[in-house]
PDB file of C-alpha atoms in Angstrom:
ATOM      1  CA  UNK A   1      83.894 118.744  69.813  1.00 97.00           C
ATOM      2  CA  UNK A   2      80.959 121.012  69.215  1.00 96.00           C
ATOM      3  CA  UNK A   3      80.161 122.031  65.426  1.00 96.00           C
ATOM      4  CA  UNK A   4      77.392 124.803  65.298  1.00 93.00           C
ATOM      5  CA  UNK A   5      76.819 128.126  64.082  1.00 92.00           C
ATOM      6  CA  UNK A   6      74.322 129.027  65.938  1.00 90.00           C
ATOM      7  CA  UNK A   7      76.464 131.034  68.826  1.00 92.00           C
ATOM      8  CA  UNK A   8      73.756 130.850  72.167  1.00 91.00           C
ATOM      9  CA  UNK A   9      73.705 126.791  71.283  1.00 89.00           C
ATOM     10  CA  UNK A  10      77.307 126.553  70.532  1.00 92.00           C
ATOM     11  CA  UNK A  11      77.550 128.774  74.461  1.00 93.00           C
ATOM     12  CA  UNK A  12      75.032 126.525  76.723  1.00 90.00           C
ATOM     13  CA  UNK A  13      76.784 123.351  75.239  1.00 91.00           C
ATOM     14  CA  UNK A  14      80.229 124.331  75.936  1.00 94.00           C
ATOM     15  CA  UNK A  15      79.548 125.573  79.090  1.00 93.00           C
ATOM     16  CA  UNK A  16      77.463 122.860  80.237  1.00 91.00           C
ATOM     17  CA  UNK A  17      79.916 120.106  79.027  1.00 91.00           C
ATOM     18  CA  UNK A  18      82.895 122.229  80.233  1.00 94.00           C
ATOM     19  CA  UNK A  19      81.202 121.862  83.944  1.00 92.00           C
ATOM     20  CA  UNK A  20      80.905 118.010  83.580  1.00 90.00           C
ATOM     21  CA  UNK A  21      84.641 118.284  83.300  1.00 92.00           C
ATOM     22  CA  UNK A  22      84.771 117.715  79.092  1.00 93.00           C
ATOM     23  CA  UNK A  23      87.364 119.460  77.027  1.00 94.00           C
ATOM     24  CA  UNK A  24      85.871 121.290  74.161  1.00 96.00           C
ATOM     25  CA  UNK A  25      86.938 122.409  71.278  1.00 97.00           C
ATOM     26  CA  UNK A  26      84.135 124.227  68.463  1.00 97.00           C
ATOM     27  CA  UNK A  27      83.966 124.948  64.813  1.00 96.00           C
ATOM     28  CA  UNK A  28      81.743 126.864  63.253  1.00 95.00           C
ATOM     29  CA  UNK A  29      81.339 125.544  59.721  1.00 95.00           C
ATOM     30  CA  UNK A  30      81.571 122.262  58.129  1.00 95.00           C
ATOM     31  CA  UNK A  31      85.564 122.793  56.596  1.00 95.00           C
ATOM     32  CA  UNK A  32      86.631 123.794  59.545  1.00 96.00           C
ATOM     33  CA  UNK A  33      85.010 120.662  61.181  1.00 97.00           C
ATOM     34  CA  UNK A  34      86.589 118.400  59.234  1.00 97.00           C
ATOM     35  CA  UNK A  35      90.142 119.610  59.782  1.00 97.00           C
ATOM     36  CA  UNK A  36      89.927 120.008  63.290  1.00 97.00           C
ATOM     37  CA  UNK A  37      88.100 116.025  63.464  1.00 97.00           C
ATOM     38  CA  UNK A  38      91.223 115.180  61.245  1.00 97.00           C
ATOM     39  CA  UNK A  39      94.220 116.556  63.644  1.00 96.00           C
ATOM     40  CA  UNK A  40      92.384 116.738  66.924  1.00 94.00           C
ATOM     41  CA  UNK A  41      90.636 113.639  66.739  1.00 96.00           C
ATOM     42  CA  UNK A  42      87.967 114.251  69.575  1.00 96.00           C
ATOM     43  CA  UNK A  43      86.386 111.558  71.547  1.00 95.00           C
ATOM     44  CA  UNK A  44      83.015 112.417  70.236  1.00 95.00           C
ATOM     45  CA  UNK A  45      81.477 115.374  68.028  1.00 97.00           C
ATOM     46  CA  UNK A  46      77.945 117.418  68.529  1.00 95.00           C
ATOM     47  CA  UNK A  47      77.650 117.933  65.310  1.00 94.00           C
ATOM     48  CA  UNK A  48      74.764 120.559  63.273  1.00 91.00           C
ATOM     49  CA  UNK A  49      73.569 119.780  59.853  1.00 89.00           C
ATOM     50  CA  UNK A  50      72.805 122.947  58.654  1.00 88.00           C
ATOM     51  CA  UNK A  51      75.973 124.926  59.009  1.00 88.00           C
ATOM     52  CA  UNK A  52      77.741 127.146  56.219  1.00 88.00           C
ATOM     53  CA  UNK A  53      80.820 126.033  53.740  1.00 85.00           C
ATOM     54  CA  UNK A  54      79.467 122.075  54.068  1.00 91.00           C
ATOM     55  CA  UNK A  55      76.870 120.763  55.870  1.00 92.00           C
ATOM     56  CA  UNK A  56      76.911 118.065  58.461  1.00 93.00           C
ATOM     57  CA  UNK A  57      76.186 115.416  55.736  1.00 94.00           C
ATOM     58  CA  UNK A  58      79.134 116.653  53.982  1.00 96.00           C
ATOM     59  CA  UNK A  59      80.955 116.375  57.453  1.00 97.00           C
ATOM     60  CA  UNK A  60      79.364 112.870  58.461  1.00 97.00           C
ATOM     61  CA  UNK A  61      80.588 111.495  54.941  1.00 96.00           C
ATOM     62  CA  UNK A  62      84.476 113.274  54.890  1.00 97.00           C
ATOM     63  CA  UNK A  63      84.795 111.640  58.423  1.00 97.00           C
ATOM     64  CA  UNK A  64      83.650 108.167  57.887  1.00 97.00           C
ATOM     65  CA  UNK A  65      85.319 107.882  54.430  1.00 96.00           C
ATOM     66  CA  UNK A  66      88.706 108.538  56.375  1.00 97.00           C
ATOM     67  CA  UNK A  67      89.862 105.207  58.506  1.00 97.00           C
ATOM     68  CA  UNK A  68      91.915 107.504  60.954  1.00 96.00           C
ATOM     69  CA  UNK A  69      88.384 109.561  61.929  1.00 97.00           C
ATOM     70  CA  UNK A  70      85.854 106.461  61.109  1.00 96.00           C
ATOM     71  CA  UNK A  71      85.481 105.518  64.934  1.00 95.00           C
ATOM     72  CA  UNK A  72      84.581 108.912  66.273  1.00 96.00           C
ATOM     73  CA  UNK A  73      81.107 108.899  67.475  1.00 96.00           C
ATOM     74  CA  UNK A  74      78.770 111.995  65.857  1.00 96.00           C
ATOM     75  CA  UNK A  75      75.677 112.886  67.627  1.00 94.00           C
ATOM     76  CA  UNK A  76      73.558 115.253  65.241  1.00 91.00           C
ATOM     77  CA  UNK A  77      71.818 118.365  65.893  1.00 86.00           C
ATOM     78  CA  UNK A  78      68.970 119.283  63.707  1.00 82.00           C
ATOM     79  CA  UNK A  79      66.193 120.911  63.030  1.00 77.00           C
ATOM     80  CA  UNK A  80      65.401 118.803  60.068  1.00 66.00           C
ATOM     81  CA  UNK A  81      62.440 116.263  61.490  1.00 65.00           C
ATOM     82  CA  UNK A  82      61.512 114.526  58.074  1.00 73.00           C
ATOM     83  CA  UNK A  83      62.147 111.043  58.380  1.00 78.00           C
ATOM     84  CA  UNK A  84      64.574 110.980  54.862  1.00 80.00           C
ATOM     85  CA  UNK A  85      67.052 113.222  56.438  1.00 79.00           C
ATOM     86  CA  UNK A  86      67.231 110.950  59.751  1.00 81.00           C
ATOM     87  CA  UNK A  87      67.503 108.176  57.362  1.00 84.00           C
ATOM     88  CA  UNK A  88      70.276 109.546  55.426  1.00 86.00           C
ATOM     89  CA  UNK A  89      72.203 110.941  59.113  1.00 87.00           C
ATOM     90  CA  UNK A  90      72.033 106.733  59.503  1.00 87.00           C
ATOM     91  CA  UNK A  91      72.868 105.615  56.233  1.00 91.00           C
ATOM     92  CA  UNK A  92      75.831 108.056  56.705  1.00 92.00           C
ATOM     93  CA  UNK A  93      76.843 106.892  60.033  1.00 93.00           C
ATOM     94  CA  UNK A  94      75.339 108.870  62.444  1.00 94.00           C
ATOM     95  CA  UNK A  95      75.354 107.164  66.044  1.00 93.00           C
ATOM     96  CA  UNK A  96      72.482 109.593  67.783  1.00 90.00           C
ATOM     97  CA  UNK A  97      70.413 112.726  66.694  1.00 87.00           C
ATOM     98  CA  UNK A  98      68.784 115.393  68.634  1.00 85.00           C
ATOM     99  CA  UNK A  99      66.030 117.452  67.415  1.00 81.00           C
ATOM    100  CA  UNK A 100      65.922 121.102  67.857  1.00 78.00           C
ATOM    101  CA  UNK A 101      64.527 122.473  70.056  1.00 78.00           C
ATOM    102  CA  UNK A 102      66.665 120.520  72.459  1.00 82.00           C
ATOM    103  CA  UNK A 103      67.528 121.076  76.083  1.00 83.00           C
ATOM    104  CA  UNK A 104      70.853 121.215  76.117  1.00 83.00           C
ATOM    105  CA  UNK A 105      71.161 119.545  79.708  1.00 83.00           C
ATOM    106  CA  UNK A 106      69.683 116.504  77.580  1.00 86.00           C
ATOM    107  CA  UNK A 107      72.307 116.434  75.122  1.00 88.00           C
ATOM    108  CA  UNK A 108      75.103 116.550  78.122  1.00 87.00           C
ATOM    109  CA  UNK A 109      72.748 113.822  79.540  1.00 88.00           C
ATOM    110  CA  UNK A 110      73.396 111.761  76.030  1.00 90.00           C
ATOM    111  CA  UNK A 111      76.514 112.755  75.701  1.00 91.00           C
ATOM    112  CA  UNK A 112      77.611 110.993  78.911  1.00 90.00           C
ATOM    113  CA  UNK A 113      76.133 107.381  78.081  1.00 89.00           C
ATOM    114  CA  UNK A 114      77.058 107.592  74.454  1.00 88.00           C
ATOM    115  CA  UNK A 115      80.677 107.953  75.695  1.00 88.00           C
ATOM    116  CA  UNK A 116      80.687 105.637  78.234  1.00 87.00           C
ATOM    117  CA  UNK A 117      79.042 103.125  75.847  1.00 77.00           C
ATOM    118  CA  UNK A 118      82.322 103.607  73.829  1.00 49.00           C
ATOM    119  CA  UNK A 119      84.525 102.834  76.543  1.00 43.00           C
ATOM    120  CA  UNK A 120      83.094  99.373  77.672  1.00 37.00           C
TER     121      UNK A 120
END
């Protein structure tokens, strides 16, 4: 699952992970993240910090509070580079975070061994 609102990122993802043979499913602010996590459960979520209703903190937080969605790995995409707001992503429960500017082959790159870390 990809949550952005940023529509050219939210494109070159999808596509990219669509062509590594992923199913992908995208919401565009942090409510609808949540629900979707909630009755989709997705094997992992891309997930941006800065997005509109609630941000990706917000999102990080609902998910891990909830034992159903606790297990779902979150990579986050930010363009936050202070070290506090890493920090808090970890404190959270963040399992990865990518910086923005990021090339979005990378991500798919990460995306790959985080998930087949999970399955091991």
């Amino acid at each position: 699952m990809i949550a952005e609102d940023e529509e050219t990122i939210v494109e070159s993802l999808s596509f990219l992970m669509e062509k590594e043979g992923y199913d992908v499913s995208v919401a565009t602010d942090g409510q609808m993240a949540i629900a979707m996590i909630v009755r989709d459960l997705p094997d992992m979520v891309l997930l941006d910090v800065m997005m509109p209703g609630c941000d990706g903190f917000d999102v990080v937080r609902a998910v891990r509070e909830n034992p159903q969605t606790r297990p779902v790995p979150i990579m986050m995409l930010t363009a936050k580079t202070r070290e506090v707001d890493r920090r808090k992503g970890l404190e959270l429960g963040v399992d990865d975070f990518v910086t923005k500017p990021f090339s979005t082959r990378d991500v798919v790159s990460r995306v790959k061994a985080m998930l087949a870390g999970d399955r091991n």
